[in-house]
Amino acid sequence: MTSPASQFTTDAGRVAPDLRHRGIIQAAMGKYETVRDQRKKWFQDWEGARNLAARTKFEAVNHLDRYLEEFVSKLEARGTKVHWASTSAQAREIIFSILREKDAKVVVKSKAMTSEEIHLNAAMAEAGYEVVESDLGEFIVQLREEAPYHLVFPAMHLTRGDIKETFEDKLHITSSDNPEDLTMVARRVLREKYLQADVGITGANFAVAETGMISITENEGNARLTAALPKTMITLVGIEKVLPRITDLALFLPMLAVMGTGQALTCYNTMYGGPRQADEADGPEEFHVVLLDNHRTSLLADAEQRDALGCIRCGACLNVCPIFKNIGGHTYSTTYGGPIGSVITPHLRGLTQWKHLSDASSLCGACTETCPVKIDLHHHLLQNRRNGAKLKPSLFQKTAFKLFAPVANVRVLWSLTTQLSRIGMKVRGLVNGSIIDPAHAWTKTRELPPIAPQSFREWWKERQ
Amino acid sequence: MNERENIFKRIREALKAPAHSLAGGLPTVAEQRGVMPAVSSEHEAQMALFHANSAELRAHIVLVADMRDLETKMAALRDEEGWKKVAAHVGDLSITTAQSLGLPVLITHPGFDKEELATCDAGITECDALVAQTGSVLVTSRSAGGRALSCLPPHHVIIARREQLVADLPTAFEQLVQKYGGNYPSMISFITGPSRTGDIERILVLGAHGPKHLTIFMV
């Protein structure tokens, strides 16, 4: 089996020079950047808002036990069943036991990254349930049997033509390639599923401790229908999602919208605090909340990187990341891509297997600068590199630094090496870019910068 | 119960290592307002802002003078769109207006038939508040006839009173706490324009799953 690191290198090498992919992503990101920047200016003080959001998350994460306890007791008081899962397997088992008890056949889902994290769809399909993703982008990638490309825009990598073909192949429905027509195809197909579904599964963007509510942000209304029509509702949420007070949402909802999609406010921001109450017309008879740890507590234990638990999954760091834009969302092969994914995946799935993600960064800091909750992302990437080197230094790195250290520490050796390199560069110039070029790995796609004709010392001596 | 204890044990153990401190604590509402988009304190300016935001969101606002005017204008909408059946909930404004249309009306009493709701051309509801800052309509399962009425039919029609307009999101949340604190409805939703998606090439399409049209009658 290929390791995640070599898979990553192969995929990155394939996607980066793919001009079609580049064109699609640049077009989508260009539109996003324009509206996002307009909305940031709409705030009186965007930097101030980031500070307040960071303070709120700092308080919540550093008193997670207290707020989680409050959240759960408030939820349970209004008839919600709360379940606890330390691992993915436990979370799946909890959900399966509810499905069995309800004798469910059709399950409708609204977008939930936590469910991607525990690979719920595949497990449910294998167990014989009909599972339908209802978010349009998720529905499209589910039909194509792909993972979501992006935290917020799952089908960002596809054109209308690709989607038209997918609908023809998988649904046997012919439509024009007009986005409106394509959306209406999905609306019709999914409407029927909503009315048939026995169970609805959602994620959550926030968990409000003070009132015992989950909050879901969405544009399509698919989560609202998922929470309204099936008799049983299950919400799978990470334990780190708590916010202390309901009024905190007044700040977080617009910030999430601005950063996520460049909207002032996402179309539906909905809070759910229980199953249907006695005086209410409809809603599920049972509401289950499954709280997922799945190594979030290991990230919590790392005081240096704990702030990464404040992530609101807006996707803003992916959108500004030069690496993400070049290698694309699927290359990461992780649930969470981009800078935040590179930071947290080593905690969620093991540093040895996933430290290569932190190497794939220019450390430009664009992610840190854009993050609405001020997670120190690019420093965390550096810390992961450090931790990775401590854990298991690569033989190449070890040898390279062993050779480099004596040369760099002895003046005469250093001068000699730079002089030899200058000659070497000239000779190499004759074979530049060809297969026998010693720097072929670099020069097959890029220019190798020349070594300066003069060292600083030489230059200084001349000036004296 | 066991996993609950395990998770709490791990959390408490993890929090023994203190993080770099971040001064300030939880922000006050005044601090929130200080950074968020500014909204005038004048009612007229707030009304103008709500109109402008609604236009951008492609929600329609219809100003009506009184109940008679409401019924006339609602009937005009019925004719324009060719409604054959509507749904509404029991409320001071919603039920009489719906019944004045001379069409079959599905009332979302507990246990109503959701398949029947799916065949209605419009869902007529009241609301808790209108938010000038964002052009949002605040509904709850108690004020707007449950969860599906404001989401399943292709046209969501809201009947609001002008005095329900509030300046900003912090005010709307404060009002929620005052109105329901201790006994919240099981669903609370800020609806900001008709349902939409940008999942195909980031091109805006209205009516993804929820209503394609959103009309707000202001009495």
XYZ file of C-alpha atoms in Angstrom:
683
model
C 0.000 0.000 0.000
C 1.257 3.476 -0.807
C 1.790 5.719 2.189
C -0.283 8.902 2.514
C 2.919 10.898 1.918
C 3.786 9.267 -1.401
C 0.145 9.365 -2.474
C 0.189 13.080 -1.691
C 3.313 13.682 -3.761
C 1.939 11.769 -6.739
C -1.452 13.522 -6.651
C 0.077 16.958 -6.119
C 2.370 16.347 -9.080
C -0.595 15.441 -11.228
C -2.964 18.244 -10.194
C -0.556 21.212 -9.979
C 0.187 21.375 -13.734
C -3.457 20.618 -14.693
C -4.556 23.847 -16.355
C -8.238 22.920 -16.498
C -8.308 22.406 -12.735
C -6.434 25.647 -12.231
C -8.920 27.567 -14.375
C -11.960 26.221 -12.493
C -10.511 26.947 -9.058
C -9.271 30.409 -9.980
C -12.668 31.381 -11.373
C -14.475 30.207 -8.235
C -11.964 31.790 -5.841
C -11.961 35.080 -7.754
C -15.699 35.510 -7.238
C -15.375 34.607 -3.578
C -12.523 37.047 -2.907
C -14.427 40.011 -4.311
C -17.547 39.517 -2.198
C -15.613 38.517 0.925
C -13.624 41.760 0.841
C -16.763 43.850 0.347
C -18.354 42.214 3.358
C -15.311 42.694 5.553
C -15.565 46.415 4.873
C -19.241 46.277 5.866
C -18.113 45.573 9.445
C -17.161 48.677 11.400
C -14.014 46.954 12.609
C -13.237 43.574 11.119
C -9.974 43.189 13.037
C -11.847 44.012 16.234
C -14.439 41.376 15.372
C -11.661 38.787 14.926
C -10.344 39.685 18.372
C -13.759 39.247 19.966
C -14.316 35.943 18.178
C -10.887 34.687 19.284
C -11.612 35.712 22.875
C -14.958 33.911 22.838
C -13.465 30.697 21.478
C -10.532 30.933 23.895
C -12.949 31.067 26.804
C -15.057 28.202 25.415
C -12.179 25.864 24.584
C -10.253 26.502 27.793
C -13.332 25.744 29.883
C -14.636 23.026 27.619
C -15.636 20.738 30.495
C -17.845 23.366 32.110
C -19.571 24.498 28.904
C -20.031 20.986 27.607
C -21.682 19.963 30.845
C -24.030 22.959 30.689
C -24.847 22.269 27.016
C -25.723 18.654 27.704
C -27.793 19.227 30.825
C -29.861 21.903 29.057
C -30.388 19.653 26.049
C -31.409 16.658 28.141
C -33.812 18.755 30.179
C -35.908 19.316 27.037
C -36.083 15.697 25.955
C -33.018 15.294 23.759
C -31.031 12.071 24.012
C -27.319 12.772 24.244
C -24.736 10.139 23.290
C -20.964 10.159 23.737
C -18.449 8.731 21.292
C -14.724 8.614 21.981
C -13.962 7.111 18.578
C -15.342 7.002 15.038
C -16.343 3.383 15.520
C -18.359 4.230 18.616
C -20.097 7.107 16.832
C -21.060 4.834 13.941
C -22.316 2.193 16.330
C -24.474 4.702 18.217
C -26.022 5.888 14.960
C -26.559 2.322 13.750
C -28.289 1.348 16.964
C -30.711 4.247 16.520
C -31.340 3.258 12.888
C -31.994 -0.348 13.939
C -34.328 0.688 16.732
C -36.309 2.887 14.320
C -36.255 0.178 11.654
C -35.037 2.871 9.268
C -34.625 2.298 5.544
C -34.141 5.713 4.004
C -31.849 8.241 5.670
C -31.540 11.822 4.490
C -28.469 13.810 5.452
C -27.540 17.441 5.435
C -23.910 18.444 5.171
C -21.792 17.288 8.110
C -18.001 17.174 8.042
C -18.099 15.067 11.216
C -19.905 12.361 9.249
C -17.151 12.462 6.622
C -14.691 12.140 9.469
C -16.252 8.903 10.719
C -16.913 7.616 7.155
C -20.570 7.246 7.933
C -21.986 7.140 4.403
C -19.887 4.195 3.293
C -20.709 2.287 6.475
C -24.440 2.952 6.129
C -24.491 2.007 2.470
C -22.660 -1.216 3.285
C -25.209 -1.996 5.974
C -27.962 -1.659 3.369
C -29.440 1.731 4.176
C -30.360 4.158 1.446
C -28.443 7.303 2.342
C -29.047 10.547 0.487
C -26.930 13.677 0.832
C -29.228 16.666 0.443
C -26.819 19.592 0.135
C -26.516 20.129 -3.623
C -22.721 19.991 -3.709
C -22.634 16.946 -1.424
C -25.362 15.273 -3.492
C -23.258 15.721 -6.640
C -20.048 14.347 -5.134
C -21.980 11.484 -3.541
C -23.335 10.522 -6.976
C -19.787 10.629 -8.333
C -18.537 8.568 -5.379
C -16.008 11.252 -4.536
C -15.063 12.949 -1.292
C -16.060 16.619 -0.877
C -13.441 18.818 -2.522
C -13.733 21.706 -0.072
C -15.176 22.282 3.427
C -17.762 24.745 2.145
C -17.951 24.073 -1.613
C -17.912 20.275 -2.016
C -18.297 20.395 -5.819
C -16.039 23.352 -6.473
C -13.856 21.348 -8.858
C -16.702 20.546 -11.256
C -18.134 22.488 -14.160
C -21.806 22.588 -15.093
C -20.950 20.216 -17.939
C -19.447 17.690 -15.515
C -22.557 17.891 -13.340
C -24.916 17.494 -16.299
C -23.036 14.324 -17.267
C -23.136 13.034 -13.690
C -26.921 13.461 -13.576
C -27.272 11.669 -16.921
C -25.030 8.768 -15.859
C -26.291 8.263 -12.344
C -29.863 9.520 -12.295
C -30.686 8.956 -15.969
C -32.126 12.453 -16.068
C -31.323 14.686 -19.005
C -31.172 18.396 -18.333
C -29.560 21.436 -19.923
C -26.266 22.491 -18.381
C -27.853 25.638 -16.998
C -27.115 25.778 -13.222
C -30.753 26.610 -12.486
C -32.040 23.588 -14.406
C -29.468 21.351 -12.755
C -30.436 22.634 -9.303
C -34.106 21.931 -10.057
C -33.253 18.331 -10.996
C -31.703 17.861 -7.560
C -34.635 19.620 -5.888
C -37.151 17.260 -7.503
C -35.188 14.098 -6.777
C -34.516 15.047 -3.182
C -38.045 16.224 -2.405
C -39.264 12.666 -2.750
C -36.521 11.388 -0.483
C -37.417 13.891 2.218
C -40.966 12.651 2.335
C -39.836 9.010 2.488
C -36.971 9.385 4.957
C -37.279 7.768 8.367
C -34.265 9.466 9.881
C -32.506 12.768 9.228
C -28.837 13.243 10.073
C -27.215 16.668 10.401
C -24.002 18.220 11.649
C -23.816 21.458 13.607
C -21.837 24.660 13.320
C -22.203 25.678 16.948
C -23.430 24.199 20.222
C -24.815 26.836 22.583
C -24.132 25.933 26.215
C -26.378 28.531 27.843
C -29.565 27.366 26.117
C -28.711 23.793 25.078
C -29.114 24.285 21.340
C -27.241 23.323 18.234
C -26.989 25.867 15.463
C -26.884 25.006 11.766
C -25.854 27.448 9.047
C -26.921 26.722 5.460
C -28.185 28.357 2.285
C -30.373 25.751 0.650
C -32.933 24.834 3.288
C -31.898 21.193 3.105
C -30.890 21.053 6.752
C -34.166 22.693 7.744
C -36.111 20.018 5.879
C -33.884 17.308 7.367
C -34.772 18.629 10.814
C -38.469 19.063 10.023
C -39.733 16.005 8.160
C -38.226 12.689 9.352
C -39.538 11.278 12.629
C -36.064 10.958 14.086
C -33.287 13.535 13.948
C -29.651 12.785 14.725
C -27.011 15.480 15.016
C -23.367 14.451 14.998
C -21.231 17.193 16.481
C -17.636 17.558 17.650
C -17.229 18.313 21.357
C -15.254 21.485 20.557
C -18.190 23.273 18.926
C -19.523 24.888 22.106
C -20.145 28.603 22.452
C -20.931 29.894 25.945
C -23.954 32.126 25.242
C -26.727 32.382 22.671
C -25.817 36.047 22.102
C -22.365 34.944 20.909
C -24.110 33.826 17.734
C -24.884 37.472 16.901
C -21.191 37.855 16.112
C -20.303 34.372 14.881
C -23.151 33.920 12.385
C -22.255 36.939 10.214
C -18.520 36.262 10.554
C -18.978 32.691 9.377
C -21.038 33.934 6.419
C -18.509 36.600 5.418
C -15.571 34.211 5.556
C -17.351 31.129 4.249
C -19.173 32.463 1.201
C -18.867 36.260 1.238
C -22.496 36.706 2.297
C -23.697 39.107 4.986
C -25.605 36.270 6.561
C -26.176 32.761 5.289
C -29.763 32.142 4.219
C -30.805 29.925 7.132
C -29.246 30.094 10.583
C -31.302 27.728 12.666
C -31.101 26.671 16.284
C -32.576 23.396 17.530
C -33.098 22.776 21.220
C -35.063 19.549 21.282
C -37.571 17.285 19.570
C -41.074 18.571 18.786
C -42.521 20.128 21.948
C -46.086 19.444 23.052
C -47.486 22.710 21.668
C -45.687 22.515 18.318
C -47.113 21.496 14.952
C -44.330 19.263 13.702
C -40.707 18.246 14.068
C -39.061 14.962 14.985
C -40.462 12.819 17.778
C -36.920 12.038 18.859
C -33.815 14.177 18.764
C -30.437 12.538 19.334
C -27.192 14.453 19.702
C -24.005 12.418 19.294
C -20.962 14.161 20.756
C -17.753 13.119 19.050
C -14.279 13.260 20.550
C -12.219 11.292 17.994
C -8.878 12.716 19.218
C -10.100 16.253 19.773
C -8.960 15.815 23.369
C -5.409 15.094 22.119
C -5.440 18.438 20.353
C -6.809 19.994 23.540
C -3.900 18.505 25.471
C -1.427 20.275 23.178
C -1.507 23.703 24.836
C 0.578 25.141 22.000
C -1.972 24.249 19.303
C -5.158 24.195 21.379
C -6.489 27.290 19.622
C -7.011 25.133 16.508
C -10.096 23.731 18.280
C -11.694 27.156 17.835
C -12.002 26.499 14.086
C -15.472 27.265 12.746
C -14.835 25.388 9.460
C -15.458 28.466 7.319
C -12.885 27.364 4.752
C -11.316 30.831 4.531
C -7.783 29.479 5.070
C -8.227 27.033 2.186
C -9.346 29.847 -0.083
C -6.252 31.966 0.470
C -3.745 29.114 0.534
C -1.391 28.988 -2.475
C -0.824 25.278 -1.827
C -4.533 24.438 -1.769
C -5.110 26.371 -4.982
C -2.310 24.496 -6.704
C -2.791 20.930 -5.523
C -6.569 20.978 -5.004
C -8.759 19.633 -2.231
C -8.617 15.938 -3.061
C -4.823 15.681 -2.906
C -4.903 16.034 0.875
C -6.879 12.749 1.184
C -8.131 14.032 4.530
C -11.548 15.095 5.806
C -10.272 18.582 6.487
C -8.077 20.034 3.737
C -6.000 23.165 3.440
C -4.000 24.770 6.249
C -6.402 23.853 9.074
C -6.473 20.256 7.848
C -2.690 20.123 7.738
C -2.591 21.398 11.323
C -5.208 19.130 12.874
C -4.950 15.907 10.846
C -1.702 14.845 12.573
C -3.606 15.109 15.874
C -6.690 13.308 14.581
C -4.925 10.563 12.620
C -1.295 10.391 13.765
C 1.753 12.545 13.187
C 3.964 9.905 11.557
C 1.557 9.273 8.714
C 0.393 12.875 8.223
C 3.340 15.139 8.984
C 4.031 15.549 5.259
C 1.015 17.895 5.080
C 2.858 20.458 7.185
C 5.832 20.306 4.817
C 3.561 21.298 1.943
C 3.437 24.938 2.944
C 5.224 28.080 1.894
C 4.665 29.422 5.441
C 3.421 32.626 3.858
C 0.995 33.176 6.706
C -2.012 34.084 4.537
C -4.052 31.511 6.484
C -3.239 33.058 9.858
C -3.996 36.502 8.528
C -7.458 35.546 7.251
C -8.650 33.220 10.055
C -11.725 34.793 11.693
C -10.901 33.235 15.073
C -7.182 34.013 14.782
C -5.773 30.496 14.864
C -2.000 30.755 14.554
C -2.057 28.360 11.605
C 1.316 28.812 9.966
C 3.174 28.609 13.257
C 1.318 25.382 13.993
C 2.548 24.037 10.662
C 6.091 24.820 11.783
C 5.464 23.153 15.145
C 4.197 20.057 13.361
C 7.415 19.979 11.322
C 9.430 20.274 14.516
C 7.388 17.571 16.245
C 7.628 15.359 13.189
C 11.416 15.704 13.051
C 11.679 14.881 16.740
C 9.463 11.857 16.387
C 11.083 10.291 13.366
C 13.713 12.257 11.479
C 14.006 11.202 7.864
C 17.265 9.577 6.851
C 17.730 12.108 4.060
C 17.288 15.061 6.394
C 19.564 13.523 9.010
C 22.351 12.888 6.504
C 21.922 16.256 4.831
C 22.198 18.167 8.079
C 25.134 16.018 9.264
C 27.021 16.977 6.108
C 25.849 20.576 6.156
C 26.795 21.329 9.770
C 30.623 20.885 9.504
C 30.723 22.738 6.189
C 28.680 25.647 7.479
C 30.689 25.845 10.694
C 34.159 25.989 9.144
C 34.875 29.181 7.241
C 37.380 27.694 4.804
C 35.157 24.757 3.913
C 32.198 27.074 3.358
C 34.134 29.362 0.984
C 35.473 26.385 -0.891
C 32.006 24.889 -1.261
C 30.455 28.085 -2.603
C 33.297 28.490 -5.091
C 32.980 24.909 -6.252
C 29.217 25.369 -6.510
C 29.662 28.306 -8.851
C 31.725 26.157 -11.184
C 29.275 23.318 -10.746
C 26.377 25.599 -11.691
C 28.073 26.579 -14.938
C 28.667 22.959 -15.899
C 25.101 22.037 -14.884
C 23.829 24.848 -17.118
C 24.801 22.753 -20.136
C 22.306 20.039 -19.208
C 19.717 22.388 -17.589
C 16.331 20.754 -17.381
C 17.348 17.518 -19.092
C 17.132 14.108 -17.500
C 20.842 14.026 -16.571
C 20.613 17.382 -14.777
C 21.413 16.604 -11.112
C 18.708 19.089 -10.118
C 16.211 17.504 -12.519
C 13.491 17.098 -9.881
C 13.405 20.862 -9.571
C 14.377 22.011 -13.067
C 11.909 19.886 -15.023
C 9.197 22.392 -14.106
C 11.068 25.408 -12.740
C 14.117 27.606 -13.146
C 16.912 27.048 -10.654
C 17.982 30.426 -9.268
C 21.692 31.046 -10.007
C 24.228 31.309 -7.234
C 25.425 34.924 -6.905
C 28.662 35.502 -8.858
C 30.231 37.051 -5.769
C 29.865 36.328 -2.072
C 29.140 39.169 0.326
C 32.644 38.928 1.770
C 34.204 39.228 -1.671
C 31.992 42.188 -2.502
C 32.855 43.891 0.775
C 36.571 43.358 0.276
C 36.351 44.969 -3.154
C 34.620 48.030 -1.795
C 37.184 48.632 0.942
C -22.441 6.887 30.580
C -19.009 5.338 30.503
C -17.783 7.236 27.447
C -19.124 10.446 28.890
C -16.870 9.988 31.890
C -13.904 9.001 29.737
C -14.288 12.100 27.597
C -14.607 14.409 30.599
C -11.589 12.772 32.192
C -9.518 13.406 29.064
C -10.762 17.007 28.814
C -9.901 17.799 32.429
C -6.530 16.121 32.105
C -5.798 18.069 28.899
C -6.778 21.406 30.436
C -4.230 21.010 33.212
C -1.665 22.364 30.763
C -2.443 26.076 30.600
C -2.645 27.731 27.178
C -1.069 31.069 26.323
C -3.445 33.521 27.879
C -5.711 35.732 25.866
C -6.983 38.617 27.932
C -10.479 40.003 27.773
C -12.873 37.189 28.574
C -16.271 36.976 26.914
C -17.159 40.119 24.932
C -20.058 42.301 26.014
C -22.952 43.128 23.687
C -21.629 46.709 23.513
C -18.293 45.380 22.289
C -20.082 43.270 19.669
C -22.027 46.278 18.426
C -18.830 48.311 18.262
C -17.304 46.049 15.608
C -20.370 44.842 13.715
C -21.977 46.649 10.766
C -23.395 49.961 11.946
C -27.168 50.490 12.055
C -28.846 53.844 12.677
C -31.018 54.200 15.777
C -33.744 55.947 13.736
C -36.707 53.758 12.803
C -37.026 55.298 9.326
C -33.373 54.639 8.524
C -33.706 51.069 9.790
C -36.729 50.583 7.563
C -34.790 51.896 4.574
C -31.910 49.525 5.403
C -34.283 46.568 5.678
C -35.707 47.451 2.274
C -32.270 47.754 0.702
C -31.095 44.448 2.188
C -34.262 42.663 1.091
C -33.855 43.946 -2.464
C -30.308 42.626 -2.571
C -31.491 39.274 -1.211
C -34.372 39.184 -3.727
C -37.020 39.091 -1.040
C -40.111 41.167 -1.751
C -41.617 43.622 0.671
C -45.223 44.710 0.373
C -46.335 47.573 2.588
C -49.986 47.403 3.606
C -52.095 49.958 5.461
C -54.480 47.665 7.344
C -56.054 44.209 7.332
C -58.307 45.052 4.368
C -55.368 46.235 2.345
C -53.463 43.090 3.343
C -56.249 40.861 2.058
C -56.479 42.771 -1.232
C -52.757 42.632 -1.872
C -52.501 38.998 -0.848
C -55.319 38.191 -3.293
C -53.377 39.973 -6.025
C -50.373 37.751 -5.290
C -52.651 34.687 -5.384
C -53.865 35.647 -8.861
C -50.451 36.591 -10.146
C -48.979 33.214 -9.178
C -52.102 31.147 -9.712
C -52.169 29.609 -6.217
C -54.551 26.703 -5.836
C -53.947 25.815 -2.232
C -52.156 27.466 0.667
C -51.043 26.520 4.162
C -51.049 28.644 7.305
C -50.937 28.377 11.072
C -53.275 29.645 13.726
C -52.282 33.235 14.454
C -53.936 36.646 14.672
C -52.847 37.736 11.217
C -52.053 34.566 9.340
C -55.231 32.530 9.604
C -57.773 35.208 8.683
C -55.660 36.373 5.773
C -55.223 32.847 4.466
C -58.911 32.136 4.769
C -59.826 35.368 2.960
C -58.192 34.014 -0.207
C -61.099 31.708 -0.988
C -58.776 28.728 -1.486
C -58.406 25.463 0.410
C -56.225 26.170 3.467
C -54.135 23.529 5.202
C -53.691 24.478 8.825
C -50.564 23.093 10.490
C -52.216 21.672 13.580
C -50.128 19.058 15.384
C -50.145 15.891 13.296
C -50.931 17.587 9.954
C -50.053 15.689 6.783
C -46.625 16.708 5.502
C -47.348 15.206 2.057
C -50.299 17.554 1.787
C -48.117 20.493 2.809
C -45.780 19.589 -0.053
C -48.651 20.231 -2.494
C -49.409 23.746 -1.189
C -48.339 26.724 -3.318
C -47.554 28.994 -0.391
C -46.910 28.825 3.332
C -48.262 31.837 5.219
C -46.665 32.558 8.594
C -46.096 35.254 11.145
C -42.699 35.980 12.654
C -40.908 37.126 15.807
C -38.821 39.959 14.390
C -37.344 41.553 11.279
C -33.655 42.483 11.407
C -32.657 45.682 9.587
C -28.910 44.982 9.707
C -29.128 41.826 7.609
C -32.615 41.797 6.079
C -33.473 38.695 8.091
C -36.808 37.393 9.315
C -36.777 35.636 12.683
C -39.223 32.753 12.987
C -39.658 30.008 15.561
C -41.562 26.761 15.641
C -44.030 28.492 17.964
C -44.551 31.783 16.117
C -44.547 30.393 12.574
C -46.575 27.192 12.680
C -43.862 24.610 13.237
C -40.764 23.733 11.263
C -41.911 22.775 7.764
C -44.485 25.482 7.002
C -41.860 28.165 6.412
C -39.618 25.852 4.413
C -41.468 23.229 2.383
C -43.877 25.225 0.126
C -42.271 27.043 -2.830
C -43.389 30.466 -1.616
C -42.976 31.654 1.974
C -45.257 34.575 2.785
C -44.605 36.416 6.026
C -47.039 38.760 7.679
C -45.232 41.127 10.022
C -46.067 44.295 11.876
C -43.843 47.297 11.258
C -42.998 47.559 14.934
C -41.420 44.108 14.763
C -38.419 45.633 13.001
C -35.283 45.611 15.190
C -31.946 47.247 14.454
C -29.449 44.415 14.579
C -28.650 40.794 15.408
C -27.641 41.475 19.048
C -31.054 43.088 19.619
C -32.839 40.152 18.006
C -30.993 37.708 20.270
C -31.670 39.798 23.370
C -35.323 39.846 22.432
C -35.341 36.051 22.043
C -33.879 35.648 25.515
C -36.444 38.025 27.021
C -39.392 36.502 25.200
C -38.644 32.809 25.567
C -35.839 32.520 28.147
C -36.310 29.266 30.014
C -38.859 27.894 27.560
C -37.492 28.197 24.057
C -39.295 26.850 20.996
C -37.530 23.732 19.644
C -36.620 25.588 16.427
C -35.475 29.184 15.991
C -34.439 30.367 12.539
C -33.068 33.535 11.003
C -34.287 33.467 7.408
C -32.272 35.764 5.169
C -33.782 35.787 1.700
C -35.238 32.934 -0.346
C -33.423 29.567 -0.367
C -30.321 29.660 -2.538
C -27.264 27.750 -3.670
C -23.981 28.584 -5.351
C -22.760 25.007 -5.522
C -22.556 24.947 -9.322
C -19.730 27.193 -10.490
C -20.604 29.635 -7.683
C -23.569 30.852 -9.731
C -26.533 31.962 -7.625
C -29.688 29.884 -8.037
C -32.757 30.574 -5.913
C -35.005 27.854 -4.535
C -32.491 25.089 -3.915
C -34.569 23.134 -1.392
C -36.525 25.740 0.486
C -38.790 28.467 -0.899
C -37.936 30.087 -4.219
C -39.875 33.191 -3.254
C -40.013 35.118 -0.019
C -42.598 37.868 0.384
C -42.895 40.001 3.487
C -46.138 41.864 4.054
C -45.628 44.706 6.509
C -48.782 45.877 8.257
